[in-house]
Amino acid sequence: MNSKATATEEARSDIREHAQATVSDLGLLAQEVSGGSELRDMLMRVAKQTASLDICIRETQQSLATSQAAAARLADRVDSASEQLKSLPKTIDIIK
């Protein structure tokens, strides 16, 4: 009977150790899952910031294109005014 009691106590001890190891493993897993959740949240924030940055880049490109078109029109007007100024002395001579 003594050996039976010892075997039972050893089995209980093994079960206890296994249960503690399982609880410990579950705790680590919960921490990893929690960390995974934090990582997922961080990746979601990065994705939103990237989308926002893409929108800003597109808006900036459109603004730049508009500015370049306006600068080209202004350059044309300056060229036209310059040509008119060059012909102004001839016009004045004709009027005299």
Tab-separated table of N, CA, C and O in Angstrom:
chain	number	residue	atom	x	y	z
A	1	MET	N	0.811	-1.177	0.000
A	1	MET	CA	0.000	0.000	0.000
A	1	MET	C	0.864	1.255	0.000
A	1	MET	O	0.479	2.236	-0.589
A	2	ASN	N	1.967	1.151	0.655
A	2	ASN	CA	2.868	2.286	0.729
A	2	ASN	C	3.385	2.669	-0.645
A	2	ASN	O	3.476	3.853	-0.966
A	3	SER	N	3.722	1.687	-1.456
A	3	SER	CA	4.196	1.981	-2.810
A	3	SER	C	3.075	2.554	-3.663
A	3	SER	O	3.315	3.392	-4.540
A	4	LYS	N	1.826	2.094	-3.380
A	4	LYS	CA	0.669	2.633	-4.117
A	4	LYS	C	0.469	4.098	-3.754
A	4	LYS	O	0.213	4.932	-4.620
A	5	ALA	N	0.598	4.435	-2.498
A	5	ALA	CA	0.443	5.823	-2.058
A	5	ALA	C	1.557	6.687	-2.634
A	5	ALA	O	1.325	7.824	-3.061
A	6	THR	N	2.753	6.156	-2.680
A	6	THR	CA	3.880	6.890	-3.247
A	6	THR	C	3.665	7.120	-4.739
A	6	THR	O	3.912	8.223	-5.254
A	7	ALA	N	3.191	6.111	-5.447
A	7	ALA	CA	2.920	6.235	-6.885
A	7	ALA	C	1.834	7.267	-7.129
A	7	ALA	O	1.915	8.083	-8.061
A	8	THR	N	0.804	7.257	-6.279
A	8	THR	CA	-0.291	8.216	-6.421
A	8	THR	C	0.227	9.637	-6.180
A	8	THR	O	-0.101	10.561	-6.919
A	9	GLU	N	1.050	9.784	-5.126
A	9	GLU	CA	1.600	11.099	-4.823
A	9	GLU	C	2.509	11.587	-5.948
A	9	GLU	O	2.480	12.760	-6.319
A	10	GLU	N	3.302	10.702	-6.529
A	10	GLU	CA	4.154	11.068	-7.662
A	10	GLU	C	3.313	11.461	-8.868
A	10	GLU	O	3.631	12.434	-9.562
A	11	ALA	N	2.229	10.743	-9.096
A	11	ALA	CA	1.336	11.071	-10.211
A	11	ALA	C	0.709	12.441	-9.997
A	11	ALA	O	0.627	13.261	-10.922
A	12	ARG	N	0.260	12.690	-8.741
A	12	ARG	CA	-0.318	13.998	-8.420
A	12	ARG	C	0.723	15.107	-8.615
A	12	ARG	O	0.420	16.177	-9.146
A	13	SER	N	1.936	14.828	-8.191
A	13	SER	CA	3.009	15.811	-8.344
A	13	SER	C	3.278	16.083	-9.819
A	13	SER	O	3.441	17.242	-10.234
A	14	ASP	N	3.310	15.006	-10.615
A	14	ASP	CA	3.517	15.175	-12.070
A	14	ASP	C	2.376	15.982	-12.699
A	14	ASP	O	2.612	16.854	-13.547
A	15	ILE	N	1.162	15.680	-12.262
A	15	ILE	CA	-0.014	16.396	-12.805
A	15	ILE	C	0.065	17.870	-12.417
A	15	ILE	O	-0.192	18.762	-13.233
A	16	ARG	N	0.439	18.126	-11.141
A	16	ARG	CA	0.573	19.507	-10.674
A	16	ARG	C	1.629	20.262	-11.494
A	16	ARG	O	1.419	21.383	-11.934
A	17	GLU	N	2.784	19.639	-11.678
A	17	GLU	CA	3.859	20.264	-12.466
A	17	GLU	C	3.410	20.511	-13.903
A	17	GLU	O	3.671	21.576	-14.476
A	18	HIS	N	2.719	19.536	-14.480
A	18	HIS	CA	2.226	19.687	-15.846
A	18	HIS	C	1.202	20.818	-15.912
A	18	HIS	O	1.229	21.636	-16.843
A	19	ALA	N	0.326	20.886	-14.918
A	19	ALA	CA	-0.684	21.944	-14.886
A	19	ALA	C	-0.016	23.305	-14.747
A	19	ALA	O	-0.397	24.271	-15.421
A	20	GLN	N	0.999	23.386	-13.863
A	20	GLN	CA	1.705	24.665	-13.693
A	20	GLN	C	2.410	25.069	-14.986
A	20	GLN	O	2.400	26.237	-15.368
A	21	ALA	N	3.030	24.097	-15.645
A	21	ALA	CA	3.703	24.384	-16.916
A	21	ALA	C	2.683	24.827	-17.959
A	21	ALA	O	2.936	25.759	-18.736
A	22	THR	N	1.529	24.198	-17.975
A	22	THR	CA	0.482	24.562	-18.933
A	22	THR	C	-0.023	25.974	-18.662
A	22	THR	O	-0.183	26.774	-19.590
A	23	VAL	N	-0.242	26.281	-17.372
A	23	VAL	CA	-0.690	27.633	-17.017
A	23	VAL	C	0.372	28.650	-17.409
A	23	VAL	O	0.068	29.716	-17.945
A	24	SER	N	1.622	28.313	-17.164
A	24	SER	CA	2.717	29.205	-17.542
A	24	SER	C	2.745	29.403	-19.055
A	24	SER	O	2.890	30.525	-19.550
A	25	ASP	N	2.604	28.299	-19.792
A	25	ASP	CA	2.568	28.383	-21.263
A	25	ASP	C	1.390	29.227	-21.735
A	25	ASP	O	1.519	30.027	-22.671
A	26	LEU	N	0.245	29.046	-21.081
A	26	LEU	CA	-0.931	29.843	-21.454
A	26	LEU	C	-0.694	31.328	-21.151
A	26	LEU	O	-1.118	32.197	-21.921
A	27	GLY	N	-0.013	31.601	-20.052
A	27	GLY	CA	0.311	32.992	-19.726
A	27	GLY	C	1.216	33.611	-20.772
A	27	GLY	O	1.003	34.736	-21.207
A	28	LEU	N	2.237	32.853	-21.188
A	28	LEU	CA	3.134	33.342	-22.246
A	28	LEU	C	2.378	33.539	-23.550
A	28	LEU	O	2.578	34.531	-24.268
A	29	LEU	N	1.506	32.588	-23.861
A	29	LEU	CA	0.706	32.699	-25.083
A	29	LEU	C	-0.186	33.926	-25.032
A	29	LEU	O	-0.302	34.661	-26.017
A	30	ALA	N	-0.782	34.173	-23.865
A	30	ALA	CA	-1.637	35.358	-23.715
A	30	ALA	C	-0.820	36.628	-23.919
A	30	ALA	O	-1.278	37.576	-24.545
A	31	GLN	N	0.410	36.649	-23.394
A	31	GLN	CA	1.270	37.816	-23.594
A	31	GLN	C	1.617	37.989	-25.069
A	31	GLN	O	1.634	39.099	-25.592
A	32	GLU	N	1.894	36.879	-25.743
A	32	GLU	CA	2.213	36.949	-27.174
A	32	GLU	C	1.025	37.437	-27.965
A	32	GLU	O	1.164	38.259	-28.872
A	33	VAL	N	-0.157	36.934	-27.614
A	33	VAL	CA	-1.373	37.364	-28.311
A	33	VAL	C	-1.606	38.846	-28.033
A	33	VAL	O	-1.934	39.610	-28.931
A	34	SER	N	-1.388	39.249	-26.797
A	34	SER	CA	-1.532	40.664	-26.447
A	34	SER	C	-0.540	41.493	-27.242
A	34	SER	O	-0.876	42.527	-27.800
A	35	GLY	N	0.702	41.020	-27.321
A	35	GLY	CA	1.703	41.707	-28.128
A	35	GLY	C	1.321	41.709	-29.588
A	35	GLY	O	1.531	42.682	-30.296
A	36	GLY	N	0.735	40.616	-30.049
A	36	GLY	CA	0.267	40.543	-31.429
A	36	GLY	C	-0.822	41.558	-31.687
A	36	GLY	O	-0.876	42.178	-32.742
A	37	SER	N	-1.661	41.750	-30.700
A	37	SER	CA	-2.726	42.738	-30.823
A	37	SER	C	-2.127	44.140	-30.902
A	37	SER	O	-2.553	44.963	-31.716
A	38	GLU	N	-1.116	44.400	-30.066
A	38	GLU	CA	-0.452	45.693	-30.120
A	38	GLU	C	0.227	45.893	-31.469
A	38	GLU	O	0.167	46.973	-32.051
A	39	LEU	N	0.850	44.837	-31.965
A	39	LEU	CA	1.504	44.912	-33.271
A	39	LEU	C	0.479	45.172	-34.366
A	39	LEU	O	0.693	46.009	-35.245
A	40	ARG	N	-0.654	44.469	-34.288
A	40	ARG	CA	-1.722	44.680	-35.270
A	40	ARG	C	-2.212	46.124	-35.221
A	40	ARG	O	-2.380	46.767	-36.260
A	41	ASP	N	-2.408	46.646	-34.003
A	41	ASP	CA	-2.858	48.032	-33.866
A	41	ASP	C	-1.831	49.003	-34.443
A	41	ASP	O	-2.187	49.963	-35.120
A	42	MET	N	-0.554	48.719	-34.176
A	42	MET	CA	0.505	49.578	-34.704
A	42	MET	C	0.511	49.520	-36.227
A	42	MET	O	0.636	50.550	-36.900
A	43	LEU	N	0.370	48.334	-36.784
A	43	LEU	CA	0.350	48.198	-38.245
A	43	LEU	C	-0.856	48.911	-38.846
A	43	LEU	O	-0.764	49.507	-39.916
A	44	MET	N	-1.995	48.865	-38.141
A	44	MET	CA	-3.186	49.578	-38.623
A	44	MET	C	-2.934	51.085	-38.624
A	44	MET	O	-3.306	51.778	-39.570
A	45	ARG	N	-2.285	51.587	-37.566
A	45	ARG	CA	-1.965	53.020	-37.528
A	45	ARG	C	-1.014	53.387	-38.658
A	45	ARG	O	-1.185	54.416	-39.314
A	46	VAL	N	-0.023	52.548	-38.896
A	46	VAL	CA	0.936	52.805	-39.978
A	46	VAL	C	0.211	52.794	-41.325
A	46	VAL	O	0.475	53.644	-42.186
A	47	ALA	N	-0.703	51.850	-41.504
A	47	ALA	CA	-1.458	51.786	-42.767
A	47	ALA	C	-2.286	53.053	-42.964
A	47	ALA	O	-2.333	53.610	-44.065
A	48	LYS	N	-2.932	53.527	-41.890
A	48	LYS	CA	-3.726	54.759	-41.989
A	48	LYS	C	-2.827	55.956	-42.295
A	48	LYS	O	-3.180	56.806	-43.116
A	49	GLN	N	-1.666	56.020	-41.632
A	49	GLN	CA	-0.741	57.123	-41.884
A	49	GLN	C	-0.204	57.071	-43.301
A	49	GLN	O	-0.036	58.102	-43.950
A	50	THR	N	0.043	55.861	-43.796
A	50	THR	CA	0.524	55.701	-45.173
A	50	THR	C	-0.541	56.160	-46.160
A	50	THR	O	-0.238	56.859	-47.134
A	51	ALA	N	-1.793	55.785	-45.905
A	51	ALA	CA	-2.884	56.221	-46.781
A	51	ALA	C	-3.016	57.737	-46.748
A	51	ALA	O	-3.187	58.380	-47.791
A	52	SER	N	-2.899	58.309	-45.560
A	52	SER	CA	-2.969	59.765	-45.429
A	52	SER	C	-1.810	60.430	-46.157
A	52	SER	O	-1.986	61.444	-46.841
A	53	LEU	N	-0.635	59.852	-46.031
A	53	LEU	CA	0.535	60.383	-46.731
A	53	LEU	C	0.363	60.279	-48.242
A	53	LEU	O	0.706	61.215	-48.976
A	54	ASP	N	-0.201	59.168	-48.720
A	54	ASP	CA	-0.462	59.018	-50.154
A	54	ASP	C	-1.406	60.105	-50.652
A	54	ASP	O	-1.200	60.679	-51.724
A	55	ILE	N	-2.429	60.397	-49.860
A	55	ILE	CA	-3.381	61.455	-50.238
A	55	ILE	C	-2.658	62.802	-50.298
A	55	ILE	O	-2.843	63.567	-51.249
A	56	CYS	N	-1.830	63.079	-49.289
A	56	CYS	CA	-1.069	64.344	-49.276
A	56	CYS	C	-0.146	64.444	-50.479
A	56	CYS	O	-0.023	65.507	-51.085
A	57	ILE	N	0.497	63.341	-50.828
A	57	ILE	CA	1.398	63.343	-51.983
A	57	ILE	C	0.615	63.626	-53.259
A	57	ILE	O	1.032	64.432	-54.090
A	58	ARG	N	-0.539	62.969	-53.421
A	58	ARG	CA	-1.361	63.212	-54.613
A	58	ARG	C	-1.812	64.665	-54.683
A	58	ARG	O	-1.761	65.299	-55.747
A	59	GLU	N	-2.259	65.210	-53.536
A	59	GLU	CA	-2.705	66.601	-53.510
A	59	GLU	C	-1.549	67.546	-53.836
A	59	GLU	O	-1.726	68.531	-54.553
A	60	THR	N	-0.374	67.240	-53.318
A	60	THR	CA	0.806	68.062	-53.593
A	60	THR	C	1.181	67.990	-55.065
A	60	THR	O	1.523	69.004	-55.683
A	61	GLN	N	1.098	66.793	-55.653
A	61	GLN	CA	1.394	66.646	-57.080
A	61	GLN	C	0.409	67.443	-57.926
A	61	GLN	O	0.795	68.100	-58.898
A	62	GLN	N	-0.879	67.402	-57.548
A	62	GLN	CA	-1.885	68.165	-58.280
A	62	GLN	C	-1.623	69.659	-58.139
A	62	GLN	O	-1.715	70.414	-59.115
A	63	SER	N	-1.280	70.088	-56.930
A	63	SER	CA	-0.985	71.495	-56.694
A	63	SER	C	0.244	71.932	-57.487
A	63	SER	O	0.269	73.019	-58.073
A	64	LEU	N	1.241	71.068	-57.512
A	64	LEU	CA	2.453	71.367	-58.276
A	64	LEU	C	2.138	71.474	-59.770
A	64	LEU	O	2.611	72.396	-60.443
A	65	ALA	N	1.331	70.561	-60.271
A	65	ALA	CA	0.958	70.607	-61.690
A	65	ALA	C	0.200	71.894	-61.997
A	65	ALA	O	0.450	72.544	-63.026
A	66	THR	N	-0.697	72.295	-61.111
A	66	THR	CA	-1.453	73.533	-61.290
A	66	THR	C	-0.510	74.736	-61.264
A	66	THR	O	-0.616	75.646	-62.093
A	67	SER	N	0.432	74.722	-60.321
A	67	SER	CA	1.401	75.817	-60.219
A	67	SER	C	2.292	75.888	-61.451
A	67	SER	O	2.604	76.979	-61.948
A	68	GLN	N	2.715	74.730	-61.944
A	68	GLN	CA	3.558	74.709	-63.146
A	68	GLN	C	2.791	75.236	-64.353
A	68	GLN	O	3.358	75.979	-65.172
A	69	ALA	N	1.514	74.870	-64.463
A	69	ALA	CA	0.702	75.368	-65.579
A	69	ALA	C	0.533	76.884	-65.471
A	69	ALA	O	0.639	77.608	-66.480
A	70	ALA	N	0.303	77.378	-64.251
A	70	ALA	CA	0.165	78.819	-64.049
A	70	ALA	C	1.482	79.531	-64.356
A	70	ALA	O	1.488	80.612	-64.974
A	71	ALA	N	2.602	78.937	-63.963
A	71	ALA	CA	3.907	79.532	-64.251
A	71	ALA	C	4.160	79.572	-65.754
A	71	ALA	O	4.705	80.561	-66.268
A	72	ALA	N	3.753	78.533	-66.471
A	72	ALA	CA	3.929	78.508	-67.928
A	72	ALA	C	3.086	79.598	-68.587
A	72	ALA	O	3.558	80.295	-69.501
A	73	ARG	N	1.839	79.782	-68.109
A	73	ARG	CA	0.980	80.842	-68.657
A	73	ARG	C	1.585	82.215	-68.364
A	73	ARG	O	1.595	83.106	-69.228
A	74	LEU	N	2.108	82.374	-67.154
A	74	LEU	CA	2.732	83.641	-66.788
A	74	LEU	C	3.964	83.907	-67.657
A	74	LEU	O	4.171	85.038	-68.125
A	75	ALA	N	4.761	82.887	-67.888
A	75	ALA	CA	5.943	83.042	-68.746
A	75	ALA	C	5.527	83.449	-70.157
A	75	ALA	O	6.174	84.307	-70.785
A	76	ASP	N	4.442	82.871	-70.678
A	76	ASP	CA	3.935	83.249	-72.001
A	76	ASP	C	3.521	84.717	-72.018
A	76	ASP	O	3.791	85.442	-72.991
A	77	ARG	N	2.851	85.159	-70.964
A	77	ARG	CA	2.415	86.552	-70.894
A	77	ARG	C	3.619	87.497	-70.808
A	77	ARG	O	3.621	88.575	-71.413
A	78	VAL	N	4.620	87.091	-70.027
A	78	VAL	CA	5.833	87.913	-69.926
A	78	VAL	C	6.516	88.002	-71.288
A	78	VAL	O	6.959	89.084	-71.707
A	79	ASP	N	6.612	86.881	-71.988
A	79	ASP	CA	7.208	86.889	-73.329
A	79	ASP	C	6.418	87.795	-74.268
A	79	ASP	O	7.006	88.559	-75.049
A	80	SER	N	5.105	87.698	-74.196
A	80	SER	CA	4.250	88.536	-75.044
A	80	SER	C	4.449	90.018	-74.711
A	80	SER	O	4.583	90.854	-75.618
A	81	ALA	N	4.490	90.350	-73.428
A	81	ALA	CA	4.702	91.745	-73.021
A	81	ALA	C	6.078	92.222	-73.451
A	81	ALA	O	6.246	93.375	-73.894
A	82	SER	N	7.071	91.349	-73.368
A	82	SER	CA	8.427	91.706	-73.789
A	82	SER	C	8.461	92.011	-75.282
A	82	SER	O	9.107	92.976	-75.722
A	83	GLU	N	7.785	91.205	-76.057
A	83	GLU	CA	7.724	91.443	-77.506
A	83	GLU	C	7.014	92.758	-77.803
A	83	GLU	O	7.423	93.513	-78.693
A	84	GLN	N	5.958	93.030	-77.046
A	84	GLN	CA	5.243	94.299	-77.253
A	84	GLN	C	6.138	95.489	-76.900
A	84	GLN	O	6.111	96.517	-77.576
A	85	LEU	N	6.941	95.349	-75.835
A	85	LEU	CA	7.856	96.441	-75.457
A	85	LEU	C	8.925	96.656	-76.515
A	85	LEU	O	9.342	97.794	-76.774
A	86	LYS	N	9.376	95.551	-77.125
A	86	LYS	CA	10.394	95.677	-78.176
A	86	LYS	C	9.843	96.435	-79.385
A	86	LYS	O	10.561	97.188	-80.038
A	87	SER	N	8.575	96.215	-79.675
A	87	SER	CA	7.998	96.888	-80.855
A	87	SER	C	7.459	98.271	-80.522
A	87	SER	O	7.069	99.019	-81.414
A	88	LEU	N	7.456	98.669	-79.272
A	88	LEU	CA	6.947	99.967	-78.864
A	88	LEU	C	7.716	101.144	-79.499
A	88	LEU	O	7.056	102.082	-79.997
A	89	PRO	N	9.040	101.123	-79.569
A	89	PRO	CA	9.722	102.268	-80.215
A	89	PRO	C	9.309	102.411	-81.676
A	89	PRO	O	9.151	103.532	-82.166
A	90	LYS	N	9.117	101.303	-82.390
A	90	LYS	CA	8.679	101.405	-83.795
A	90	LYS	C	7.292	102.014	-83.874
A	90	LYS	O	7.004	102.844	-84.736
A	91	THR	N	6.428	101.597	-82.931
A	91	THR	CA	5.053	102.125	-82.902
A	91	THR	C	5.085	103.627	-82.629
A	91	THR	O	4.352	104.394	-83.252
A	92	ILE	N	5.948	104.041	-81.727
A	92	ILE	CA	6.064	105.469	-81.396
A	92	ILE	C	6.572	106.239	-82.607
A	92	ILE	O	6.055	107.336	-82.917
A	93	ASP	N	7.547	105.704	-83.334
A	93	ASP	CA	8.066	106.370	-84.520
A	93	ASP	C	6.994	106.492	-85.584
A	93	ASP	O	6.921	107.518	-86.272
A	94	ILE	N	6.161	105.462	-85.726
A	94	ILE	CA	5.091	105.504	-86.728
A	94	ILE	C	4.073	106.584	-86.354
A	94	ILE	O	3.588	107.318	-87.212
A	95	ILE	N	3.765	106.698	-85.086
A	95	ILE	CA	2.795	107.692	-84.622
A	95	ILE	C	3.333	109.109	-84.825
A	95	ILE	O	2.598	110.014	-85.206
A	96	LYS	N	4.631	109.324	-84.666
A	96	LYS	CA	5.214	110.664	-84.828
A	96	LYS	C	5.136	111.016	-86.268
A	96	LYS	O	4.840	111.880	-86.873
